[in-house]
Short mmCIF file of C-alpha atoms and ligand atoms in Angstrom, two decimals:
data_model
loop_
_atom_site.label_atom_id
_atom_site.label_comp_id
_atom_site.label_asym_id
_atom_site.label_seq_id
_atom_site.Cartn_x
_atom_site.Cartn_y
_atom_site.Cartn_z
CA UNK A 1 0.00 0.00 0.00
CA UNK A 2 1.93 3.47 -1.08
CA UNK A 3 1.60 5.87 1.70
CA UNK A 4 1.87 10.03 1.30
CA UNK A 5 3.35 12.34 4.06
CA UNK A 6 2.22 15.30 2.95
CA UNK A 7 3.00 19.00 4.16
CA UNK A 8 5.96 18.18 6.43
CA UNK A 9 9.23 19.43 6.58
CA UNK A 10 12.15 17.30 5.50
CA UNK A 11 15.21 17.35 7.47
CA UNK A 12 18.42 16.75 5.92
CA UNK A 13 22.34 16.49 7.20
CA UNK A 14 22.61 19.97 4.69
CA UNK A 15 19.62 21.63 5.25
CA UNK A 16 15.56 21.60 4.95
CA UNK A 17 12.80 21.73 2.45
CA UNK A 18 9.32 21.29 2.28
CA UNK A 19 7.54 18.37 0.44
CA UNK A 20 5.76 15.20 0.37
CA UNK A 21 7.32 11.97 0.41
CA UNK A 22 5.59 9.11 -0.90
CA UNK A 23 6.35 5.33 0.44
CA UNK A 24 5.85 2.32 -1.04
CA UNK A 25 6.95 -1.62 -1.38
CA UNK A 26 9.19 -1.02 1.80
CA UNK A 27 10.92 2.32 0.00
CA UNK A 28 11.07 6.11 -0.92
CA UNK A 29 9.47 5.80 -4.17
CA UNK A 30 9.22 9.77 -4.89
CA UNK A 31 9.69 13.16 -3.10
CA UNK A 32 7.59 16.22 -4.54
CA UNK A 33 4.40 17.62 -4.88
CA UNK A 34 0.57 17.21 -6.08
CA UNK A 35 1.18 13.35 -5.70
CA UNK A 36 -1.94 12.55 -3.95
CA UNK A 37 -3.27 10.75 -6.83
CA UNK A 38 -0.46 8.48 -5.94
CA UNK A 39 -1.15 7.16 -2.94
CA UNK A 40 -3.80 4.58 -1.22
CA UNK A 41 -3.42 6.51 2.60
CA UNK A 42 -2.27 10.05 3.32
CA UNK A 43 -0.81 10.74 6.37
CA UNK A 44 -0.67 14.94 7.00
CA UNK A 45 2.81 16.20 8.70
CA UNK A 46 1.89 20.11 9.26
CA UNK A 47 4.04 21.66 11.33
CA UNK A 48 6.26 18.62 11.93
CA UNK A 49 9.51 17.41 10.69
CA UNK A 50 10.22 14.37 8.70
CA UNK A 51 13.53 13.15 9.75
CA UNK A 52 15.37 9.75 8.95
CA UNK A 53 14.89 7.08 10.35
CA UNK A 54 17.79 7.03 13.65
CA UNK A 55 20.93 4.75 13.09
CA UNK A 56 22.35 4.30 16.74
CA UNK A 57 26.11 3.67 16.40
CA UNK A 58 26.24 1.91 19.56
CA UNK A 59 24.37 -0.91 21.49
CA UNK A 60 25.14 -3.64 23.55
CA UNK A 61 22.03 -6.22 23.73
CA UNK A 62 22.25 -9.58 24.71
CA UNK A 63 25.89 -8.89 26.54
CA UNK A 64 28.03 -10.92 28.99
CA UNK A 65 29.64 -7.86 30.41
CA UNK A 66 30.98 -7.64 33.93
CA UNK A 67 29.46 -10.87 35.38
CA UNK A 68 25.93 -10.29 33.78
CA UNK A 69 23.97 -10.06 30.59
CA UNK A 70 22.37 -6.63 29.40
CA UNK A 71 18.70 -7.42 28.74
CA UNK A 72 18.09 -8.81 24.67
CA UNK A 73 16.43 -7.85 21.76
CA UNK A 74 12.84 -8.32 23.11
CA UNK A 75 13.54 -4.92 24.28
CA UNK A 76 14.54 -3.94 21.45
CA UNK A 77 11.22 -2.15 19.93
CA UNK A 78 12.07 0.40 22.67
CA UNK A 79 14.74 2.14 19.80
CA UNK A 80 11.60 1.96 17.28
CA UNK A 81 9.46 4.03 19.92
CA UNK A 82 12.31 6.87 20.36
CA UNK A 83 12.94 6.96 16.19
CA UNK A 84 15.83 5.08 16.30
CA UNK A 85 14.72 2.66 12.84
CA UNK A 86 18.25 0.78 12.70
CA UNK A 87 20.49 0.11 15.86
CA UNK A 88 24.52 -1.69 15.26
CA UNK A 89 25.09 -3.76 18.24
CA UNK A 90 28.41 -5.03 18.86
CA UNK A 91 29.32 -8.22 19.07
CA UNK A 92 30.72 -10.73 22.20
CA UNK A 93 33.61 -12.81 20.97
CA UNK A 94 33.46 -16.15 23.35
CA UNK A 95 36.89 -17.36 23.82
CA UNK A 96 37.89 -19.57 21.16
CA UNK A 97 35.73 -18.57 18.80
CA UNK A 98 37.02 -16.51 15.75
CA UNK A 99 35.32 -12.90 15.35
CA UNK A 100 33.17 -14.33 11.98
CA UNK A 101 31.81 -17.10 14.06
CA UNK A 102 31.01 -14.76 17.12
CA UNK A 103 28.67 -12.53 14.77
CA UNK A 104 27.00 -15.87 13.31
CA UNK A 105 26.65 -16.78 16.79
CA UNK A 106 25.43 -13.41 18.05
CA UNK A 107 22.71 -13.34 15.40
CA UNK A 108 21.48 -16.48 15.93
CA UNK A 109 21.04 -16.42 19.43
CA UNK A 110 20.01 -12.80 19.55
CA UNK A 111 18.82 -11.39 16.79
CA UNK A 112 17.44 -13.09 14.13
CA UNK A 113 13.12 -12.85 14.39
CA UNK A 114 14.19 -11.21 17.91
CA UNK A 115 15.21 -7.76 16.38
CA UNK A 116 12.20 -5.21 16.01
CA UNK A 117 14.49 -2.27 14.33
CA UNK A 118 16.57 -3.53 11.67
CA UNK A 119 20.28 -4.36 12.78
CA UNK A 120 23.95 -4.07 11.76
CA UNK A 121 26.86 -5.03 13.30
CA UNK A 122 30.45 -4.11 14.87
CA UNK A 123 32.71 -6.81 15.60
CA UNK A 124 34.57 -6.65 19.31
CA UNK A 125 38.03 -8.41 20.20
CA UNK A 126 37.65 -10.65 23.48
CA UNK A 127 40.28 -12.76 22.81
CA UNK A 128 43.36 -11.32 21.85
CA UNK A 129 45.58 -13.97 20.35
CA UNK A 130 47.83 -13.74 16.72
CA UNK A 131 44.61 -14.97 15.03
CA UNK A 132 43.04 -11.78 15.54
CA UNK A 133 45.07 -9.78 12.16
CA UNK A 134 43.99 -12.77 9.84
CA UNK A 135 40.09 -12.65 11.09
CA UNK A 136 39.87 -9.10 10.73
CA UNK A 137 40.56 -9.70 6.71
CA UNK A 138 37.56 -11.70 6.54
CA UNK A 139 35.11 -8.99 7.77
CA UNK A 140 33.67 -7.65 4.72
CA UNK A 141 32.66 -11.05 3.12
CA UNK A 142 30.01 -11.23 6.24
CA UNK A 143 29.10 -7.55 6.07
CA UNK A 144 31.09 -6.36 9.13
CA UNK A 145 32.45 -3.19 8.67
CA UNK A 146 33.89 -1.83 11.88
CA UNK A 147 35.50 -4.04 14.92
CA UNK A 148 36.20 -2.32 18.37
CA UNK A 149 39.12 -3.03 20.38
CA UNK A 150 39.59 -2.15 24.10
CA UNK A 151 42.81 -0.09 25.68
CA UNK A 152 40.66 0.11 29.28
CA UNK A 153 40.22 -3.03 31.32
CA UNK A 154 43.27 -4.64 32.30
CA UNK A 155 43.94 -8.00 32.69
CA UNK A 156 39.93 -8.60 31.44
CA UNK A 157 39.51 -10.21 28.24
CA UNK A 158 38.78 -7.25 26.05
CA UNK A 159 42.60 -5.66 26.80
CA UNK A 160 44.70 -4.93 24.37
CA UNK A 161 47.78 -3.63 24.11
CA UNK A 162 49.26 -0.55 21.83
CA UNK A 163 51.16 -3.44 20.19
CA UNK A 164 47.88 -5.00 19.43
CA UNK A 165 46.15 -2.07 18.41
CA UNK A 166 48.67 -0.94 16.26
CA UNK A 167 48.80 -4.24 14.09
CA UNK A 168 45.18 -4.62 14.37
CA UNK A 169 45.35 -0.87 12.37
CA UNK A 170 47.09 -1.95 9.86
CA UNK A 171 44.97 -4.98 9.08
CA UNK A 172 41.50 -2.84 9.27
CA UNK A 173 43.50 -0.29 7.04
CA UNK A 174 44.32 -3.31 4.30
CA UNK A 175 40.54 -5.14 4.83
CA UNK A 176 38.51 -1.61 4.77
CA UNK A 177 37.37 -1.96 8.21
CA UNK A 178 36.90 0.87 10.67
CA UNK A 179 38.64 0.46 13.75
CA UNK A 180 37.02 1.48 16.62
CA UNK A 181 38.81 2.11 20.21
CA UNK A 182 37.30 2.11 24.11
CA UNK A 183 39.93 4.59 24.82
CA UNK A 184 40.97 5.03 28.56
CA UNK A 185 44.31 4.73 29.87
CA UNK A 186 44.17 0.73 31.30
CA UNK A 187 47.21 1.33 33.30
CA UNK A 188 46.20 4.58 34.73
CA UNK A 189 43.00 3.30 35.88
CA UNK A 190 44.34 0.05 37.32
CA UNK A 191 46.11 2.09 39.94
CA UNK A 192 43.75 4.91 40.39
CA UNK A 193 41.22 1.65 41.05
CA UNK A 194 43.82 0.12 43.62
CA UNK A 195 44.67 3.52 45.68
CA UNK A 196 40.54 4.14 45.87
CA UNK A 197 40.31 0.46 47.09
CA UNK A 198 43.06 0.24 49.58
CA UNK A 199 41.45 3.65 51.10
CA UNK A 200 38.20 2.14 51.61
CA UNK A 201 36.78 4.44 48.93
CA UNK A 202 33.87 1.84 47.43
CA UNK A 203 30.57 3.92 47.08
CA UNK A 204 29.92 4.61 43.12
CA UNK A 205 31.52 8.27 43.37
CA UNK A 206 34.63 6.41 43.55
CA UNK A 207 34.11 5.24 39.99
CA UNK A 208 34.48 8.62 38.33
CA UNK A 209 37.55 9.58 40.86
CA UNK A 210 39.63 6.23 39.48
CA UNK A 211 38.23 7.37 35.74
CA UNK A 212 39.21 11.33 35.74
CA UNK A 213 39.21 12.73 32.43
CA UNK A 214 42.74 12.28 31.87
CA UNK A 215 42.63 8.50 31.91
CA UNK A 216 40.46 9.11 28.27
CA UNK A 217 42.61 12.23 27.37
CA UNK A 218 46.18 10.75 27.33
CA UNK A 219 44.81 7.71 25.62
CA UNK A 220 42.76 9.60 23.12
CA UNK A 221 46.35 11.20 22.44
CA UNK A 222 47.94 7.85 22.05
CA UNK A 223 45.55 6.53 19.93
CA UNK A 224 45.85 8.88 17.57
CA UNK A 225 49.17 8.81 17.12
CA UNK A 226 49.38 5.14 16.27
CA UNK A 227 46.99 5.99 13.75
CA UNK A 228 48.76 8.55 12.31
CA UNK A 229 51.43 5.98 11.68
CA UNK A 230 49.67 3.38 10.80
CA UNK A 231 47.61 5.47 8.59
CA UNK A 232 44.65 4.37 9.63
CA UNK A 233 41.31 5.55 9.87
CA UNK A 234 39.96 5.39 13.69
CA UNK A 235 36.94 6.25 15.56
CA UNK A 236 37.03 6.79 19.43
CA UNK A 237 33.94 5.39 20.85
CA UNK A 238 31.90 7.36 23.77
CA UNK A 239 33.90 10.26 24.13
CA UNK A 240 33.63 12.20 27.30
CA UNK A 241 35.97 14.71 27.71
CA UNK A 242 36.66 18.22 26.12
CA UNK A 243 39.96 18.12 25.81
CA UNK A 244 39.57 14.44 23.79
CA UNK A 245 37.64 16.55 20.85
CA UNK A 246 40.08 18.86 20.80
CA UNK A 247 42.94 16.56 19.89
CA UNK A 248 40.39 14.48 17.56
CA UNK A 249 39.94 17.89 15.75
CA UNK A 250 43.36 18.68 15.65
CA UNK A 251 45.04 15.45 14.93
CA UNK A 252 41.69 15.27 11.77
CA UNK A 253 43.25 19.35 10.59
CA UNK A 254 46.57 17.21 10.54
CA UNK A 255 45.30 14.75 7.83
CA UNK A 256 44.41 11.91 10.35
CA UNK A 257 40.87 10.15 9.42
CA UNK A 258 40.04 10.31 12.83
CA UNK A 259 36.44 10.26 13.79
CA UNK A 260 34.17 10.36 17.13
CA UNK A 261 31.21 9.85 18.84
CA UNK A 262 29.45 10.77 21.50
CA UNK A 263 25.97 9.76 24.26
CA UNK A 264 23.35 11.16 25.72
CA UNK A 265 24.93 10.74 29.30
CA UNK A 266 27.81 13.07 27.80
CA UNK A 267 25.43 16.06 27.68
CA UNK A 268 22.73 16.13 30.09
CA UNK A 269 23.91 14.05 32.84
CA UNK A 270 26.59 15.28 35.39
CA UNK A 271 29.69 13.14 37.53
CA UNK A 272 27.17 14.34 41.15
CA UNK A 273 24.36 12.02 40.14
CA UNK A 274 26.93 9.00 41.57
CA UNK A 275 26.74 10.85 44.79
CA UNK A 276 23.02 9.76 45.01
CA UNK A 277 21.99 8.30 48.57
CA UNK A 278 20.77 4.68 49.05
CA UNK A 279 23.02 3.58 46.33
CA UNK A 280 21.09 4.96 43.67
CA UNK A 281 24.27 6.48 42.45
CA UNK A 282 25.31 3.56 40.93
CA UNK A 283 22.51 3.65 38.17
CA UNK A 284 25.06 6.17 36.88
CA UNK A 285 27.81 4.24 36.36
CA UNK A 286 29.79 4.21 33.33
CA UNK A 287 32.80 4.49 31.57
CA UNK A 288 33.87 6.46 30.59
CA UNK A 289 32.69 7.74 33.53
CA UNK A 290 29.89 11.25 33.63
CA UNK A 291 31.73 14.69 33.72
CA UNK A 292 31.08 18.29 34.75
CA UNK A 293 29.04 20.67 32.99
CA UNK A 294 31.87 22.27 30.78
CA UNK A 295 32.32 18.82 29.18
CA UNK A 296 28.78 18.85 28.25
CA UNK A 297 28.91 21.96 26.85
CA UNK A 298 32.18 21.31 24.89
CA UNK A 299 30.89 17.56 23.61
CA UNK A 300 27.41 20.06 21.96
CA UNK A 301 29.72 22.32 20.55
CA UNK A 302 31.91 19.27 19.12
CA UNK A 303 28.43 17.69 17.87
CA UNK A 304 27.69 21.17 15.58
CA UNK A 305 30.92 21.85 14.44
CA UNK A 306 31.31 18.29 13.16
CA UNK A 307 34.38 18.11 15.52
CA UNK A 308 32.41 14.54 16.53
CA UNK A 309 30.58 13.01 14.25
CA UNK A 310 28.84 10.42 15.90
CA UNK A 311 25.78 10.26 18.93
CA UNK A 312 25.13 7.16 19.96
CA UNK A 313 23.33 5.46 22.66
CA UNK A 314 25.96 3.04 24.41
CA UNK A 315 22.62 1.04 25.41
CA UNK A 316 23.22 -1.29 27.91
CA UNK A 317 20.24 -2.86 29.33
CA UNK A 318 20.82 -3.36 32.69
CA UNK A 319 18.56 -4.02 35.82
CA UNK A 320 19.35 -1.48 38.83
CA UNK A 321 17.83 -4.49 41.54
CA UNK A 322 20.02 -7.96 40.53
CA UNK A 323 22.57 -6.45 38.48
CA UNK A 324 23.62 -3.10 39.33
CA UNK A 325 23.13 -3.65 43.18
CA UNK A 326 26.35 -6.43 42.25
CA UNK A 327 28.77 -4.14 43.58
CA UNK A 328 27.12 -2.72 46.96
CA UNK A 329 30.10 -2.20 49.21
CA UNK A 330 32.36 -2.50 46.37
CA UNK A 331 31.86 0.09 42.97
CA UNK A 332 34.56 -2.17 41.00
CA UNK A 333 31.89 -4.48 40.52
CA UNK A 334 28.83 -2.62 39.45
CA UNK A 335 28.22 -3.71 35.68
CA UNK A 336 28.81 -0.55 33.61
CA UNK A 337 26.59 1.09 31.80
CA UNK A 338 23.07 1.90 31.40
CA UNK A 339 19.75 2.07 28.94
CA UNK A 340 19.11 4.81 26.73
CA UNK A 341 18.37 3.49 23.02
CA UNK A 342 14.78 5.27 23.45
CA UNK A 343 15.26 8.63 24.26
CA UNK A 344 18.87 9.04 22.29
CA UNK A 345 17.15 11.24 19.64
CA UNK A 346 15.15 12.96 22.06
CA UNK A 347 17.55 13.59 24.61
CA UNK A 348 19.92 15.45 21.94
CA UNK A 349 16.48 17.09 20.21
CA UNK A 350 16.28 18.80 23.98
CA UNK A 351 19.43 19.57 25.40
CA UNK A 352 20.58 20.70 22.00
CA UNK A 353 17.92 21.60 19.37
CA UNK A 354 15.47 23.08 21.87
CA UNK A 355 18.28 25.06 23.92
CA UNK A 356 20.02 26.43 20.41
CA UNK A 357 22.90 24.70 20.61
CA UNK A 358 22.63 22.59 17.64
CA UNK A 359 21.16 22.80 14.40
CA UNK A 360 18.37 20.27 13.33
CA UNK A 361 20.83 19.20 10.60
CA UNK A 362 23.25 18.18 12.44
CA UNK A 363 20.91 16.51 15.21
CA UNK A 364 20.07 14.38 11.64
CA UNK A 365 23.85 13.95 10.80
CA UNK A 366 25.10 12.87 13.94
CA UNK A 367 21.51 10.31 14.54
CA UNK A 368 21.30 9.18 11.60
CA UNK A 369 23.40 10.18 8.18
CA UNK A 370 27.02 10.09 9.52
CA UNK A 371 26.30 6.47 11.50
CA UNK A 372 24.86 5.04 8.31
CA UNK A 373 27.74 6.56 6.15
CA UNK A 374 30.72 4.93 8.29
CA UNK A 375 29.00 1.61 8.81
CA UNK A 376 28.66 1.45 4.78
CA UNK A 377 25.03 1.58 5.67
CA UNK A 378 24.26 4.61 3.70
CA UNK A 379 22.09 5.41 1.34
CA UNK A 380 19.84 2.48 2.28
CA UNK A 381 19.76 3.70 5.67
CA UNK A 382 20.45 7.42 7.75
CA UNK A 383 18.17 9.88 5.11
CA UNK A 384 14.94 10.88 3.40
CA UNK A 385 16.11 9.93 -0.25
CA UNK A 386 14.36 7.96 -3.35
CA UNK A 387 15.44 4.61 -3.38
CA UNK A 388 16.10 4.71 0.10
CA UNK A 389 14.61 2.00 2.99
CA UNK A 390 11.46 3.95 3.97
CA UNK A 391 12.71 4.43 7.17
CA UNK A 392 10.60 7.98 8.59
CA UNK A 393 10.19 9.88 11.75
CA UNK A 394 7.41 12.23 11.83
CA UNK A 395 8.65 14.50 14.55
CA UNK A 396 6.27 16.66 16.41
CA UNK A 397 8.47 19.95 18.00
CA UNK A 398 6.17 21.17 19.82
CA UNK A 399 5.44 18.62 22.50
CA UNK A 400 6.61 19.05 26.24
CA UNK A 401 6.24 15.94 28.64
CA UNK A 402 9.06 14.41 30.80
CA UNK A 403 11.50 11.06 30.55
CA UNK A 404 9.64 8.95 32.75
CA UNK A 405 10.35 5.17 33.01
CA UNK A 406 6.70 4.54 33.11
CA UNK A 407 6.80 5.56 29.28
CA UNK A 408 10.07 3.22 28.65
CA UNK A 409 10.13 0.35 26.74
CA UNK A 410 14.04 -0.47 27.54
CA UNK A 411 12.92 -3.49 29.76
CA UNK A 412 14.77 -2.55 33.10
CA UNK A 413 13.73 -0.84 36.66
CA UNK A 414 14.94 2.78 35.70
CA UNK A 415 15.95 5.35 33.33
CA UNK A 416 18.63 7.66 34.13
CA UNK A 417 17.13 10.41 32.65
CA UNK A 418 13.55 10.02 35.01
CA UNK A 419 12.68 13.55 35.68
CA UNK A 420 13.79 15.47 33.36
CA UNK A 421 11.75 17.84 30.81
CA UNK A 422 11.86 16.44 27.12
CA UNK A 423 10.49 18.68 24.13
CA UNK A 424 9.90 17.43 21.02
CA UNK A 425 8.58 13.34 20.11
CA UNK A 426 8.81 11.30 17.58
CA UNK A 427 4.89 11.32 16.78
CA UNK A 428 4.77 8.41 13.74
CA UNK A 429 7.93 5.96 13.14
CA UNK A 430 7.99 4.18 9.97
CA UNK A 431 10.32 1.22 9.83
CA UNK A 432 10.74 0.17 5.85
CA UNK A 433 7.29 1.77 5.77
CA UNK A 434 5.34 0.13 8.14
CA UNK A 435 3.87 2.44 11.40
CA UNK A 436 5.65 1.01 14.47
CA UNK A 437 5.00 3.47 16.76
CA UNK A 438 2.84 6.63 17.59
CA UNK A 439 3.16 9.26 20.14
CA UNK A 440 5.39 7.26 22.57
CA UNK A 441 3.67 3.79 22.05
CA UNK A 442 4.75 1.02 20.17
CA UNK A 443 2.13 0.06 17.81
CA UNK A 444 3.89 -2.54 15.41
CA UNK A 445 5.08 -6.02 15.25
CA UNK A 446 8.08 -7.08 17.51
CA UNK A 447 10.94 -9.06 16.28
CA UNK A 448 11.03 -8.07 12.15
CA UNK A 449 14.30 -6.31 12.15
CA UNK A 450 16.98 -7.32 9.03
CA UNK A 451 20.10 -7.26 9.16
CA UNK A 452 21.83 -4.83 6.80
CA UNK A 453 25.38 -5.96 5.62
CA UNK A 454 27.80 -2.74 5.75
CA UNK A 455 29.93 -2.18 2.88
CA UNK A 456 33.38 -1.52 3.76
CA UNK A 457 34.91 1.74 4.37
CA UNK A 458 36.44 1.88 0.89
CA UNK A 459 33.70 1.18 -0.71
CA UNK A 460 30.97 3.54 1.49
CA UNK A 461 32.92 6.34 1.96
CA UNK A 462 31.91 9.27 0.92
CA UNK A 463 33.69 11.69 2.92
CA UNK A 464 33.37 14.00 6.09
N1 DUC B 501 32.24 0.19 26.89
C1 DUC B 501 31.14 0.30 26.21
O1 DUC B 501 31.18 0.69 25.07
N2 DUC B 501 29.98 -0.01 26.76
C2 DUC B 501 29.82 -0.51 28.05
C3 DUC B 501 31.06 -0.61 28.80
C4 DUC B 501 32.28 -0.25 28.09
O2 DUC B 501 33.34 -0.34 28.63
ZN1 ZN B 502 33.58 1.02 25.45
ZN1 ZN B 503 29.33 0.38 24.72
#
């Protein structure tokens, strides 16, 4: 059945223009005017804005992280109900197992007729052994275009060291992969950790004192470097610190292809929320760990210059009773991370759009067109083109509510963001052109998501 959104406003990463967009047989099938004639259901979009369908960068469902599993892709539908149409989740390697058979495996187990948005993937080193270089060759044949690798965490299974990253560069470099980097000094932590520890300094405040912004700042620096040298692009997942986006921005001015992203608990939510009493603080771990204001302020200014690239989620589904209440008496072990795949768009539409901070084009870059372009998921996926998946947010501005977890699909006992104002909602989401959710409910089928092979680097590039 071809479906017309007429009289909206269509926003794109370059600008905004008004017309109708016509869906049918899954895609855009034409963008104009007078093409009512056309169409079997009209849908009217006054006074909203039609923005793509989000691409969150960064996910984590159905993960053994930190002695637990965040909650799977039954909970999935929540990204749907935010306007979040695809989500790339990265992948567990079990040891053993080489990084081609750990996405099989992921997708199998997790994904496949589990997925309600439709899915890509990011491969992640767990077990760092000389097989690594060869299996990174034989991304692209499965669709994988991106793996991350992990300089925080010592002696855990997702370490490596500058050695490894460096050789692992050179190999993503020669297969077209993206490498993507967890960067926080593991060294630098590990002792920070230890001195907090052997003071008796266990509440979840202690997390962000053993994970100051210099443990990400020095190894933002380092990364870069070896990148430089290796000549290699690299993206620096979850950034959290100023002073990390300025040397991203100068080491990109110095011919590096070095790329970032950021998350909603980057902007809006500050380092005192792990002071909360009755442990409540530890729904606010993370790591990196949350910053001051001025880092907020310098990630939004990052986000509209283009100096990051990237806003992502860093979803973790994780209960606060049974799996963050793990490390009462002892912050080492609460699980990090936390939910947020739902209100990602919103969150930035809010604390950036609606405070003039950022433009609408680049809240559609950095959701949507820039994740789709460097996971070789673009133009299928990330904008409002013909030929494109009809993937469609019908985005009403001028709604005012609050994040409430009573409104939250994500699955777990909290959102981090319960309280605060939110302005703007996603009023219609289209998935391949079928309505899958409307004003804040879910209204679709569960569990149709595709995956979406991403083309490698040298193939989907089209620039920054
Ligand atoms: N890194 C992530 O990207 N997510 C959760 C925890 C971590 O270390
Ligand atoms: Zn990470
Ligand atoms: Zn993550």
């Amino acid at each position: 059945m071809a479906t017309l959104i007429k009289n909206g406003t269509i926003v794109t990463s370059e600008g905004e223009y008004s017309a109708d967009v016509l869906m049918d047989k899954e895609k855009i099938v034409t963008i104009g005017r007078n093409l009512d004639h056309l169409a079997e259901e009209i849908v009217d979009a006054a006074g909203k804005y039609l923005l793509p369908g989000g691409v969150d960068n960064h996910t984590h469902f159905g993960m053994p992280f930190g002695g637990t599993t965040t909650k799977g892709c039954d909970t999935s539908h929540a990204a749907v109900v935010g306007g979040t149409t695809t989500i790339v989740d990265f992948v567990p390697q079990p040891k053993g197992l080489g990084l081609a058979d750990a996405v099989k495996l992921h997708e199998e187990k997790n994904f496949n007729g589990q997925c309600t948005p439709d899915y890509a993937f990011h491969s992640m080193v767990m077990d760092v052994n000389d097989a690594l270089y060869g299996e990174i060759l034989k991304l692209p044949a499965i669709g994988i275009s991106s793996i991350k690798l992990f300089m925080a965490y010592k002696s855990s299974v997702f370490y490596c060291n500058d050695g490894v990253v460096f050789q692992a560069m050179q190999k993503a470099r020669e297969a077209g992969v993206t490498l993507m980097v967890h960067a926080e000094s593991a060294d630098l932590t590990d002792v920070l950790q230890k001195q907090c520890v052997a003071k008796g300094q266990l509440e979840p405040r202690y997390h962000a004192v053993s994970r100051p912004p210099v443990v990400e700042v020095e190894c933002v620096q380092r990364v870069l470097t070896l990148a430089g040298v290796a000549e290699a692009p690299v993206f620096i997942a979850h950034v959290s610190a100023g002073e990390s986006v300025r040397i991203l921005r100068d080491a990109a001015a110095a011919g590096v292809r070095a790329y970032g992203e950021t998350c909603p608990q980057y902007i809006c939510l500050g380092v005192d929320n792990l002071s909360r009493p009755n442990f409540e603080g530890a729904k606010y771990v993370c790591s990196p760990a949350l910053r001051t204001p001025d880092h907020h302020e310098a990630l939004l200014e990052a986000l509209q210059r283009g100096w990051l690239q990237v806003f992502a989620s860093d979803h973790s589904g994780l209960m606060f009773k049974g799996q963050k209440d793990m490390g009462r008496g002892d912050c080492t072990k609460i699980p990090n991370g936390g939910p947020g795949v739902q209100h990602r768009v919103n969150l930035l539409w809010t604390y950036g759009v609606a405070e003039g901070k950022l433009s609408r084009s680049r809240l559609v870059d950095v959701c949507a067109t820039a994740p789709a372009k460097l996971n070789g998921l673009y133009p299928q996926k990330g904008a409002i083109l013909v030929g494109a998946d009809a993937d469609i947010v019908v985005f009403d501005p001028e709604y005012k509510g609050t994040f409430t977890l009573a409104e939250t699909y994500e699955g777990v006992d909290f959102t981090p963001y319960e309280g605060m104002k939110q302005i703007g909602r996603a009023e219609k989401v289209y998935v391949r052109g079928r309505l899958m959710a409307e004003k804040g409910k879910f209204v679709g089928e569960k569990g149709e998501g595709r995956f979406v092979p991403g083309k490698p680097y040298a193939a989907a590039y089209t620039g920054f």
